[in-house]
Structure formats: structure tokens, C-alpha cells
XYZ file of N, CA and C in Angstrom:
696
model
N 13.663 7.012 -6.329
C 14.372 6.670 -7.548
C 15.842 6.468 -7.308
N 16.345 7.063 -6.173
C 17.773 6.923 -5.766
C 18.072 5.422 -5.614
N 17.111 4.630 -4.944
C 17.350 3.236 -4.803
C 17.514 2.488 -6.121
N 16.696 2.881 -7.086
C 16.822 2.227 -8.411
C 18.207 2.425 -8.988
N 18.747 3.610 -8.855
C 20.101 3.907 -9.407
C 21.131 3.031 -8.750
N 20.957 2.838 -7.360
C 21.887 1.985 -6.641
C 21.774 0.517 -7.187
N 20.543 0.040 -7.326
C 20.369 -1.317 -7.756
C 20.896 -1.517 -9.220
N 20.775 -0.449 -10.040
C 21.230 -0.558 -11.433
C 22.770 -0.591 -11.462
N 23.383 0.133 -10.591
C 24.886 0.212 -10.593
C 25.502 -0.988 -9.932
N 24.796 -1.492 -8.940
C 25.365 -2.626 -8.171
C 24.243 -3.727 -7.941
N 23.764 -4.304 -9.002
C 22.657 -5.211 -8.887
C 22.904 -6.484 -8.011
N 24.189 -6.810 -7.856
C 24.523 -7.973 -7.037
C 24.807 -7.664 -5.630
N 24.635 -6.426 -5.270
C 24.942 -5.989 -3.785
C 24.178 -6.856 -2.802
N 24.745 -7.091 -1.644
C 24.151 -7.968 -0.699
C 23.309 -7.224 0.366
N 23.260 -5.922 0.294
C 22.445 -5.174 1.234
C 20.989 -5.446 0.940
N 20.107 -5.192 1.963
C 18.694 -5.460 1.751
C 17.904 -4.179 2.199
N 16.849 -3.853 1.488
C 16.274 -4.486 0.343
C 17.171 -4.400 -0.897
N 17.018 -5.362 -1.769
C 17.723 -5.266 -3.062
C 16.665 -5.160 -4.203
N 17.160 -5.255 -5.418
C 16.220 -5.106 -6.524
C 15.166 -6.151 -6.597
N 15.431 -7.381 -6.036
C 14.415 -8.404 -6.101
C 13.202 -8.052 -5.399
N 13.303 -7.143 -4.388
C 12.104 -6.650 -3.662
C 11.754 -5.271 -4.128
N 12.727 -4.397 -4.271
C 12.443 -2.937 -4.258
C 12.670 -2.243 -5.650
N 12.940 -2.982 -6.739
C 13.184 -2.300 -7.962
C 12.114 -1.338 -8.289
N 10.848 -1.696 -8.138
C 9.701 -0.865 -8.465
C 9.075 -0.167 -7.304
N 9.859 0.046 -6.253
C 9.342 0.870 -5.154
C 8.918 2.271 -5.538
N 9.524 2.896 -6.509
C 9.085 4.239 -6.918
C 7.651 4.200 -7.358
N 7.183 3.057 -7.917
C 5.782 3.018 -8.344
C 4.887 2.909 -7.120
N 5.312 2.234 -6.133
C 4.493 2.157 -4.878
C 4.408 3.485 -4.138
N 5.491 4.242 -4.217
C 5.394 5.581 -3.569
C 4.370 6.481 -4.375
N 4.397 6.371 -5.720
C 3.415 7.081 -6.521
C 2.018 6.654 -6.158
N 1.830 5.405 -5.892
C 0.437 4.910 -5.515
C 0.089 5.602 -4.179
N 1.006 5.603 -3.242
C 0.725 6.164 -1.883
C 0.213 7.577 -1.999
N 0.748 8.371 -2.976
C 0.344 9.714 -3.053
C -0.620 10.007 -4.254
N -1.232 8.905 -4.739
C -2.252 9.023 -5.852
C -1.800 9.715 -7.061
N -0.519 9.501 -7.435
C 0.059 10.137 -8.658
C -0.149 9.173 -9.778
N -1.380 8.875 -10.121
C -1.691 7.861 -11.138
C -1.054 8.119 -12.497
N -1.116 9.343 -13.045
C -0.586 9.540 -14.415
C 0.976 9.418 -14.487
N 1.599 9.598 -13.256
C 3.037 9.663 -13.196
C 3.731 8.300 -13.318
N 2.971 7.229 -13.107
C 3.568 5.904 -13.062
C 4.363 5.523 -14.303
N 3.779 5.920 -15.490
C 4.514 5.545 -16.751
C 5.874 6.177 -16.827
N 6.048 7.351 -16.290
C 7.360 8.031 -16.374
C 8.351 7.404 -15.403
N 7.859 6.664 -14.399
C 8.695 6.059 -13.416
C 9.116 4.592 -13.770
N 8.496 4.064 -14.789
C 8.782 2.673 -15.207
C 10.209 2.661 -15.753
N 11.014 1.654 -15.272
C 12.393 1.422 -15.718
C 12.600 -0.085 -15.932
N 13.330 -0.415 -16.964
C 13.697 -1.791 -17.140
C 14.849 -2.175 -16.180
N 14.726 -3.317 -15.571
C 15.732 -3.762 -14.649
C 16.954 -4.226 -15.471
N 18.124 -4.051 -14.905
C 19.346 -4.457 -15.595
C 19.415 -5.999 -15.788
N 19.833 -6.411 -16.979
C 19.918 -7.876 -17.243
C 21.375 -8.305 -16.788
N 21.465 -9.560 -16.321
C 20.455 -10.590 -16.339
C 19.616 -10.621 -15.082
N 19.660 -9.502 -14.294
C 18.972 -9.513 -13.013
C 17.489 -9.366 -13.184
N 17.054 -8.762 -14.275
C 15.621 -8.481 -14.473
C 14.827 -9.806 -14.447
N 15.428 -10.886 -15.012
C 14.718 -12.120 -15.044
C 14.677 -12.793 -13.649
N 15.562 -12.349 -12.738
C 15.622 -12.923 -11.411
C 14.764 -12.132 -10.403
N 14.477 -10.890 -10.856
C 13.667 -10.042 -9.884
C 12.225 -10.036 -10.262
N 11.572 -11.208 -10.262
C 10.204 -11.332 -10.681
C 9.295 -10.482 -9.817
N 9.460 -10.584 -8.480
C 8.584 -9.856 -7.604
C 8.832 -8.408 -7.683
N 10.034 -7.951 -7.477
C 10.346 -6.509 -7.473
C 10.267 -5.864 -8.848
N 10.291 -6.675 -9.883
C 10.149 -6.151 -11.293
C 8.812 -6.211 -11.848
N 8.451 -7.231 -12.658
C 7.184 -7.218 -13.396
C 5.987 -7.418 -12.467
N 6.184 -8.163 -11.349
C 5.036 -8.313 -10.534
C 4.506 -7.032 -9.885
N 5.411 -6.250 -9.286
C 4.992 -4.986 -8.700
C 4.613 -4.028 -9.744
N 5.183 -4.089 -10.921
C 4.778 -3.237 -12.044
C 3.293 -3.464 -12.396
N 2.886 -4.680 -12.543
C 1.498 -4.980 -12.865
C 0.552 -4.578 -11.678
N 1.047 -4.751 -10.463
C 0.268 -4.324 -9.269
C -0.005 -2.774 -9.370
N 1.058 -2.023 -9.561
C 0.959 -0.568 -9.511
C 0.117 -0.041 -10.727
N 0.456 -0.545 -11.938
C -0.241 -0.056 -13.103
C -1.675 -0.507 -13.081
N -1.974 -1.631 -12.597
C -3.426 -2.050 -12.496
C -4.234 -1.086 -11.613
N -3.668 -0.715 -10.464
C -4.371 0.190 -9.618
C -4.493 1.523 -10.223
N -3.465 2.029 -10.826
C -3.544 3.322 -11.469
C -4.555 3.323 -12.566
N -4.590 2.281 -13.422
C -5.529 2.157 -14.510
C -6.952 2.180 -13.964
N -7.214 1.468 -12.887
C -8.536 1.480 -12.235
C -8.991 2.902 -11.887
N -8.071 3.651 -11.304
C -8.360 5.030 -10.882
C -8.495 5.970 -12.066
N -7.889 5.654 -13.126
C -8.011 6.534 -14.306
C -9.222 6.071 -15.203
N -9.999 5.159 -14.752
C -11.180 4.710 -15.430
C -10.953 3.711 -16.533
N -9.818 3.092 -16.587
C -9.460 2.092 -17.560
C -9.695 0.716 -17.000
N -10.947 0.260 -16.859
C -11.263 -0.960 -16.263
C -10.715 -2.185 -16.916
N -10.762 -2.291 -18.179
C -10.268 -3.465 -18.883
C -8.739 -3.479 -18.750
N -8.084 -2.427 -18.818
C -6.606 -2.455 -18.637
C -6.247 -2.865 -17.227
N -7.073 -2.340 -16.257
C -6.766 -2.715 -14.881
C -6.935 -4.202 -14.656
N -8.001 -4.749 -15.208
C -8.303 -6.177 -15.117
C -7.193 -7.058 -15.754
N -6.643 -6.558 -16.855
C -5.559 -7.286 -17.565
C -4.298 -7.305 -16.702
N -3.948 -6.147 -16.072
C -2.838 -6.116 -15.138
C -2.980 -7.104 -13.986
N -4.250 -7.153 -13.419
C -4.485 -8.084 -12.316
C -4.326 -9.496 -12.791
N -4.774 -9.791 -13.997
C -4.603 -11.163 -14.599
C -3.095 -11.478 -14.677
N -2.299 -10.583 -15.198
C -0.905 -10.818 -15.378
C -0.165 -10.964 -14.073
N -0.636 -10.174 -13.023
C -0.073 -10.306 -11.682
C -0.314 -11.730 -11.210
N -1.528 -12.235 -11.317
C -1.837 -13.571 -10.828
C -1.075 -14.635 -11.537
N -0.776 -14.398 -12.850
C -0.032 -15.393 -13.623
C 1.433 -15.466 -13.167
N 1.903 -14.334 -12.650
C 3.301 -14.333 -12.112
C 3.442 -14.877 -10.677
N 2.363 -15.106 -9.985
C 2.413 -15.535 -8.577
C 3.146 -16.898 -8.475
N 2.867 -17.907 -9.323
C 3.681 -19.182 -9.192
C 5.155 -18.942 -9.390
N 5.587 -18.066 -10.326
C 6.995 -17.810 -10.514
C 7.623 -17.152 -9.262
N 6.893 -16.199 -8.642
C 7.386 -15.622 -7.412
C 7.533 -16.652 -6.357
N 6.480 -17.474 -6.218
C 6.518 -18.504 -5.218
C 7.632 -19.516 -5.434
N 7.909 -19.800 -6.700
C 8.918 -20.804 -6.993
C 10.365 -20.310 -6.610
N 10.526 -18.973 -6.706
C 11.756 -18.425 -6.249
C 11.993 -18.517 -4.712
N 10.886 -18.636 -3.975
C 10.945 -18.905 -2.625
C 11.395 -17.800 -1.695
N 11.453 -16.573 -2.151
C 11.999 -15.444 -1.402
C 10.878 -14.618 -0.780
N 9.765 -14.498 -1.552
C 8.688 -13.670 -1.081
C 7.365 -14.431 -1.149
N 6.731 -14.666 -0.035
C 5.522 -15.469 0.011
C 4.265 -14.642 0.456
N 4.413 -13.795 1.500
C 3.283 -13.038 1.970
C 2.998 -11.813 1.090
N 4.025 -11.170 0.603
C 3.903 -9.916 -0.105
C 3.041 -10.067 -1.379
N 3.236 -11.134 -2.184
C 2.375 -11.294 -3.359
C 0.933 -11.552 -2.996
N 0.684 -12.226 -1.827
C -0.731 -12.421 -1.445
C -1.363 -10.996 -1.116
N -0.620 -10.211 -0.336
C -1.143 -8.857 -0.036
C -1.425 -8.105 -1.281
N -0.479 -8.107 -2.197
C -0.711 -7.336 -3.460
C -1.900 -7.853 -4.220
N -2.073 -9.140 -4.297
C -3.243 -9.666 -5.032
C -4.544 -9.284 -4.361
N -4.578 -9.358 -2.973
C -5.774 -8.993 -2.267
C -6.080 -7.433 -2.430
N -4.973 -6.675 -2.357
C -5.181 -5.230 -2.447
C -5.637 -4.763 -3.771
N -4.982 -5.288 -4.833
C -5.416 -4.952 -6.215
C -6.831 -5.431 -6.504
N -7.125 -6.624 -5.997
C -8.515 -7.138 -6.204
C -9.524 -6.157 -5.479
N -9.177 -5.679 -4.336
C -10.075 -4.799 -3.620
C -10.248 -3.463 -4.362
N -9.165 -2.970 -4.936
C -9.284 -1.709 -5.614
C -10.224 -1.822 -6.763
N -10.000 -2.927 -7.557
C -10.862 -3.094 -8.721
C -12.317 -3.375 -8.354
N -12.527 -4.099 -7.221
C -13.864 -4.295 -6.753
C -14.542 -3.071 -6.322
N -13.814 -2.161 -5.637
C -14.366 -0.894 -5.130
C -14.728 0.032 -6.339
N -13.841 0.032 -7.348
C -14.058 0.890 -8.513
C -15.306 0.339 -9.250
N -15.573 -0.963 -9.127
C -16.749 -1.473 -9.841
C -17.983 -1.476 -8.965
N -17.921 -0.910 -7.768
C -19.060 -0.775 -6.912
C -19.322 -1.970 -6.063
N -18.378 -2.934 -6.037
C -18.615 -4.203 -5.229
C -17.900 -3.966 -3.919
N -18.561 -3.206 -3.033
C -17.935 -2.798 -1.787
C -17.653 -3.985 -0.890
N -18.598 -4.911 -0.789
C -18.431 -6.074 0.094
C -17.267 -6.899 -0.341
N -17.124 -7.071 -1.673
C -15.988 -7.789 -2.202
C -14.689 -7.116 -1.863
N -14.661 -5.743 -1.995
C -13.447 -5.016 -1.605
C -13.099 -5.230 -0.113
N -14.122 -5.182 0.780
C -13.910 -5.337 2.186
C -13.369 -6.740 2.527
N -13.907 -7.785 1.865
C -13.407 -9.147 2.069
C -11.912 -9.246 1.681
N -11.618 -8.667 0.539
C -10.224 -8.761 0.016
C -9.251 -8.022 0.924
N -9.640 -6.923 1.417
C -8.723 -6.097 2.311
C -8.626 -6.756 3.661
N -9.729 -7.323 4.194
C -9.626 -8.086 5.419
C -8.610 -9.200 5.299
N -8.620 -9.853 4.212
C -7.655 -10.977 3.924
C -6.241 -10.383 3.850
N -6.087 -9.214 3.203
C -4.731 -8.561 3.142
C -4.211 -8.233 4.546
N -5.110 -7.660 5.355
C -4.704 -7.309 6.753
C -4.256 -8.579 7.479
N -5.008 -9.674 7.348
C -4.660 -10.940 8.045
C -3.275 -11.425 7.628
N -2.966 -11.278 6.330
C -1.625 -11.779 5.861
C -0.542 -10.834 6.461
N -0.775 -9.523 6.374
C 0.291 -8.564 6.849
C 0.472 -8.709 8.332
N -0.575 -8.896 9.138
C -0.384 -9.006 10.522
C 0.349 -10.282 11.025
N 0.332 -11.269 10.143
C 1.015 -12.529 10.489
C 2.511 -12.531 10.049
N 2.887 -11.462 9.338
C 4.294 -11.381 8.865
C 5.262 -11.033 10.026
N 6.429 -11.597 10.064
C 7.453 -11.362 11.087
C 7.945 -9.929 11.040
N 8.586 -9.521 12.132
C 9.139 -8.164 12.218
C 10.269 -7.992 11.196
N 10.320 -6.831 10.637
C 11.351 -6.512 9.683
C 11.464 -5.041 9.426
N 12.695 -4.486 9.364
C 12.880 -3.132 9.023
C 13.963 -3.003 7.948
N 13.672 -2.288 6.841
C 12.359 -1.670 6.560
C 11.289 -2.732 6.346
N 10.030 -2.369 6.507
C 8.998 -3.381 6.340
C 8.916 -3.815 4.928
N 8.608 -5.100 4.707
C 8.606 -5.649 3.373
C 7.420 -5.189 2.539
N 6.423 -4.628 3.187
C 5.277 -4.100 2.396
C 5.093 -2.654 2.743
N 5.086 -1.811 1.725
C 5.098 -0.350 1.942
C 3.723 0.335 2.036
N 2.628 -0.409 1.772
C 1.313 0.232 1.761
C 0.473 -0.427 2.850
N 0.474 0.096 4.030
C -0.144 -0.566 5.189
C -1.617 -0.887 4.949
N -1.911 -2.198 5.105
C -3.241 -2.716 4.764
C -4.351 -2.175 5.665
N -4.009 -1.910 6.877
C -5.069 -1.488 7.811
C -5.631 -0.050 7.411
N -4.778 0.788 6.892
C -5.209 2.103 6.481
C -6.194 1.944 5.303
N -5.872 1.015 4.360
C -6.783 0.795 3.215
C -8.090 0.164 3.643
N -7.989 -0.844 4.522
C -9.142 -1.487 5.022
C -10.051 -0.509 5.814
N -9.456 0.307 6.595
C -10.220 1.336 7.315
C -10.859 2.379 6.374
N -10.191 2.745 5.340
C -10.842 3.630 4.329
C -11.966 2.928 3.644
N -11.826 1.691 3.364
C -12.991 0.972 2.746
C -14.184 0.879 3.694
N -13.912 0.696 4.952
C -15.008 0.659 5.974
C -15.648 2.065 6.120
N -14.831 3.112 5.912
C -15.446 4.452 5.903
C -16.398 4.574 4.729
N -15.927 4.144 3.572
C -16.788 4.248 2.379
C -18.036 3.424 2.485
N -17.984 2.357 3.236
C -19.117 1.476 3.505
C -20.003 1.937 4.637
N -19.620 3.121 5.237
C -20.302 3.773 6.344
C -20.357 2.881 7.552
N -19.346 2.034 7.723
C -19.208 1.231 8.951
C -18.214 1.933 9.852
N -18.622 3.017 10.469
C -17.710 3.961 11.088
C -17.117 3.441 12.330
N -17.883 2.725 13.196
C -17.257 2.208 14.395
C -16.234 1.114 14.132
N -16.411 0.300 13.093
C -15.453 -0.661 12.657
C -14.203 0.045 12.147
N -14.415 1.027 11.381
C -13.266 1.801 10.833
C -12.457 2.409 11.946
N -13.110 2.961 12.983
C -12.435 3.492 14.131
C -11.538 2.450 14.756
N -12.083 1.277 14.926
C -11.279 0.214 15.589
C -10.063 -0.142 14.782
N -10.202 -0.193 13.432
C -9.026 -0.562 12.596
C -7.966 0.539 12.695
N -8.412 1.802 12.626
C -7.397 2.888 12.647
C -6.728 2.963 14.050
N -7.474 2.686 15.074
C -6.847 2.664 16.424
C -5.865 1.547 16.527
N -6.148 0.382 15.946
C -5.185 -0.725 15.897
C -3.902 -0.321 15.149
N -4.103 0.376 14.107
C -2.872 0.872 13.338
C -2.027 1.775 14.132
N -2.597 2.493 15.033
C -1.871 3.552 15.802
C -1.371 2.988 17.151
N -1.757 1.755 17.500
C -1.316 1.160 18.769
C 0.216 1.068 18.821
N 0.769 1.402 20.018
C 2.211 1.400 20.099
C 2.776 0.052 20.690
N 1.905 -0.898 21.030
C 2.398 -2.116 21.641
C 2.496 -3.294 20.641
N 2.552 -2.904 19.338
C 2.755 -3.951 18.301
C 3.782 -3.500 17.329
N 4.601 -4.398 16.824
C 5.622 -3.977 15.884
C 5.048 -3.657 14.523
N 3.751 -3.910 14.318
C 3.070 -3.524 13.077
C 2.457 -2.153 13.232
N 2.552 -1.569 14.408
C 1.898 -0.261 14.686
C 2.638 0.839 13.986
N 1.823 1.975 13.689
C 2.333 3.139 13.139
C 1.975 4.355 14.033
N 2.464 4.405 15.236
C 2.124 5.497 16.136
C 2.355 6.937 15.552
N 1.426 7.783 15.704
C 1.459 9.126 15.199
C 1.502 9.191 13.648
N 1.050 8.141 12.937
C 0.988 8.136 11.557
C -0.127 9.046 11.060
N 0.222 10.033 10.164
C -0.764 10.958 9.707
C -1.907 10.349 8.951
N -1.688 9.379 8.113
C -2.727 8.689 7.338
C -3.716 7.977 8.278
N -3.147 7.239 9.260
C -4.039 6.520 10.196
C -4.826 7.538 11.092
N -4.123 8.613 11.470
C -4.835 9.655 12.312
C -5.992 10.277 11.515
N -5.780 10.525 10.229
C -6.817 11.110 9.412
C -8.020 10.189 9.336
N -7.731 8.870 9.198
C -8.810 7.898 9.181
C -9.604 7.873 10.474
N -8.823 7.932 11.578
C -9.479 7.985 12.855
C -10.303 9.171 12.997
N -9.788 10.364 12.598
C -10.609 11.578 12.696
C -11.901 11.422 11.925
N -11.881 10.961 10.720
C -13.057 10.814 9.868
C -14.057 9.840 10.462
N -13.572 8.754 11.076
C -14.499 7.803 11.690
C -15.125 8.393 12.926
N -14.425 9.214 13.714
C -15.013 9.817 14.873
C -16.007 10.983 14.459
N -15.627 11.744 13.461
C -16.486 12.763 12.934
C -17.852 12.207 12.469
N -17.792 11.087 11.805
C -19.011 10.441 11.320
C -19.917 9.998 12.438
N -19.336 9.819 13.664
C -20.048 9.375 14.815
C -20.403 10.532 15.759
N -20.126 11.792 15.260
C -20.455 13.022 15.998
C -19.773 13.073 17.320
N -18.503 12.647 17.365
C -17.667 12.718 18.642
C -16.753 13.838 18.512
N -17.306 15.063 18.640
C -16.550 16.304 18.298
C -15.372 16.604 19.199
N -15.464 16.284 20.502
C -14.346 16.531 21.369
C -13.166 15.659 20.999
N -13.411 14.403 20.681
C -12.395 13.530 20.297
C -11.743 13.961 18.909
N -12.599 14.467 18.058
C -12.128 14.961 16.805
C -11.100 16.133 16.985
N -11.459 16.978 17.891
C -10.620 18.193 18.223
C -9.182 17.674 18.678
N -9.251 16.653 19.531
C -7.987 16.158 20.034
C -7.122 15.490 18.913
N -7.847 14.754 18.033
C -7.112 14.105 16.951
C -6.606 15.183 15.969
N -7.345 16.284 15.738
C -6.882 17.392 14.890
C -5.484 17.836 15.358
N -5.294 17.957 16.636
C -3.971 18.421 17.185
C -2.917 17.438 16.853
N -3.256 16.173 17.008
C -2.243 15.115 16.697
C -1.870 15.104 15.257
N -2.889 15.328 14.351
C -2.587 15.395 12.945
C -1.672 16.586 12.592
N -2.030 17.702 13.208
C -1.223 18.963 12.916
C 0.262 18.712 13.314
N 0.464 18.011 14.428
C 1.831 17.721 14.865
C 2.531 16.740 13.962
N 1.797 15.690 13.573
C 2.363 14.623 12.787
C 2.686 15.108 11.365
N 1.967 16.065 10.836
C 2.109 16.476 9.448
C 2.726 17.785 9.295
N 3.367 18.348 10.365
C 3.786 19.731 10.322
C 4.956 19.993 9.356
N 5.752 18.926 9.088
C 6.867 19.083 8.207
C 6.596 18.506 6.818
N 5.384 18.113 6.546
C 5.043 17.502 5.232
C 4.946 18.642 4.172
N 5.330 18.194 2.913
C 5.197 19.173 1.862
C 4.090 18.833 0.873
N 3.232 17.871 1.224
C 2.070 17.513 0.423
C 0.863 17.499 1.415
N -0.328 17.839 0.911
C -1.529 17.812 1.784
C -1.935 16.426 2.159
N -2.575 16.283 3.317
C -3.061 14.969 3.790
C -4.483 14.866 3.265
N -4.732 14.016 2.310
C -6.047 13.907 1.683
C -6.890 12.690 2.008
N -6.202 11.599 2.260
C -6.916 10.390 2.428
C -6.085 9.361 3.281
N -6.802 8.552 4.110
C -6.023 7.488 4.832
C -5.389 6.463 3.875
N -5.995 6.279 2.720
C -5.474 5.363 1.709
C -5.999 5.707 0.319
N -5.205 6.381 -0.475
C -5.659 6.865 -1.750
C -6.053 5.727 -2.636
N -5.546 4.592 -2.465
C -5.875 3.408 -3.305
C -7.372 3.109 -3.290
N -8.010 3.380 -2.153
C -9.458 3.032 -1.976
C -10.351 4.281 -2.038
N -9.842 5.364 -2.499
C -10.660 6.599 -2.599
C -11.655 6.322 -3.789
């Protein structure tokens, strides 16, 4: 929320990310930690006249976040309406010409969440595979333009589909150090790897990953519950 205060006080600042991308980042952080009921309290109106210019960082990401939260809270119709509104905003985001890949990832991810909640596992897997493909084709950037790594969510969906060897492969890719998309020593990816190995009865490897998780998460102040809470 500190970033929101900066954007509100200096909406025209030239540093990046700015409000056009990150105004609703607090909502994405809440998604990362499965704080579904908290999203409403984090919603803030963007300062005018910038709010009309920040279509992606403002209403688009708001619909993305609230749609996923609604799905997890059992409000299927509300979630579907948020997804509809998100898709209606995609031409406006595209017209502004600043963000092209991120809206595609958001659409695929939200579609996957709603599909999974409706029991359409194959549909969720297809959507997440598409999201991964888009993210992996994005150029290098720091901070990354997308805060919810798609491979962790895809891997979690594969775990739910009991496709454990495939899930293992995805989580290992996420942890690879020879790619700028990699997240070496990432606790969420390590947890996914652990669960995929445990499901294949590879106990010695599980023990080794347990040590890596303990090291990666030793300073965390929240428990490590899921590789991707969006797909739980």
C-alpha cells in the first residue's frame, strides 16, 4: 500500500512501475496470500484525472483480483461478471499500447481459476498453459511486469489433476537458474516440487527439498501453504 500512497501523491512521476501498472498491486499481493475477504478493504479510487488513464493498473486489475476472490468465496455469478468486465476492458488496454502481454496472462489466469472452481480441470489446464506461454515470451524486466508467476499456478493445477510427473517438470523449470524467468530457491515453487515428488514416492528427494524449503522460508512470517493459492 506504500506504493499506492506514492502514486496518489505524485501520479505523474516518471519512475517505473507507475500507477498505470501498479495502482492495484495491493490486490495482487492479497491474492498471492489467499486473503480473499481482505480485497474490499484494499480497494482505492485512483486520483483523477489519472484514473481514466490507468485502465490496466486500475479497473482491469481490480476486476481480475475481485473475480478470483469471488470465485474462492463461492460467488460464481459475481466472479463470472468480473471476468466479463475484464474482457470488455481488454480493447481499451490494448488501445493505450502500453501493456499487451499482461492482460492476456490475467485473462487466461482468471479463466483458469473460474474453470477449476467449476470442476473443469482440463479447461483450467489449457488456460494456464496459455498463460505460461505468454509469460515465458515476455522480455526481461525488473521488477517483473507480472507478479503472480504462471508456472507455479500451472504446476498446482497439474498437481490437482494428479499429473505429478508433469507438475514436477514445471516446478523444476520455475527453479532453473539459467533463465531470467527463473525463481531459484523460491519457496512456492519448492513446495510444488516437494508435493510432486511425494506423490511419486520419491522420499529421499523429498527430504532434500524439505531442507531447501526450510532455508528459503526461514525468515517468513506467514506459513507456506500452497504453490499457488489461486488454484487451490
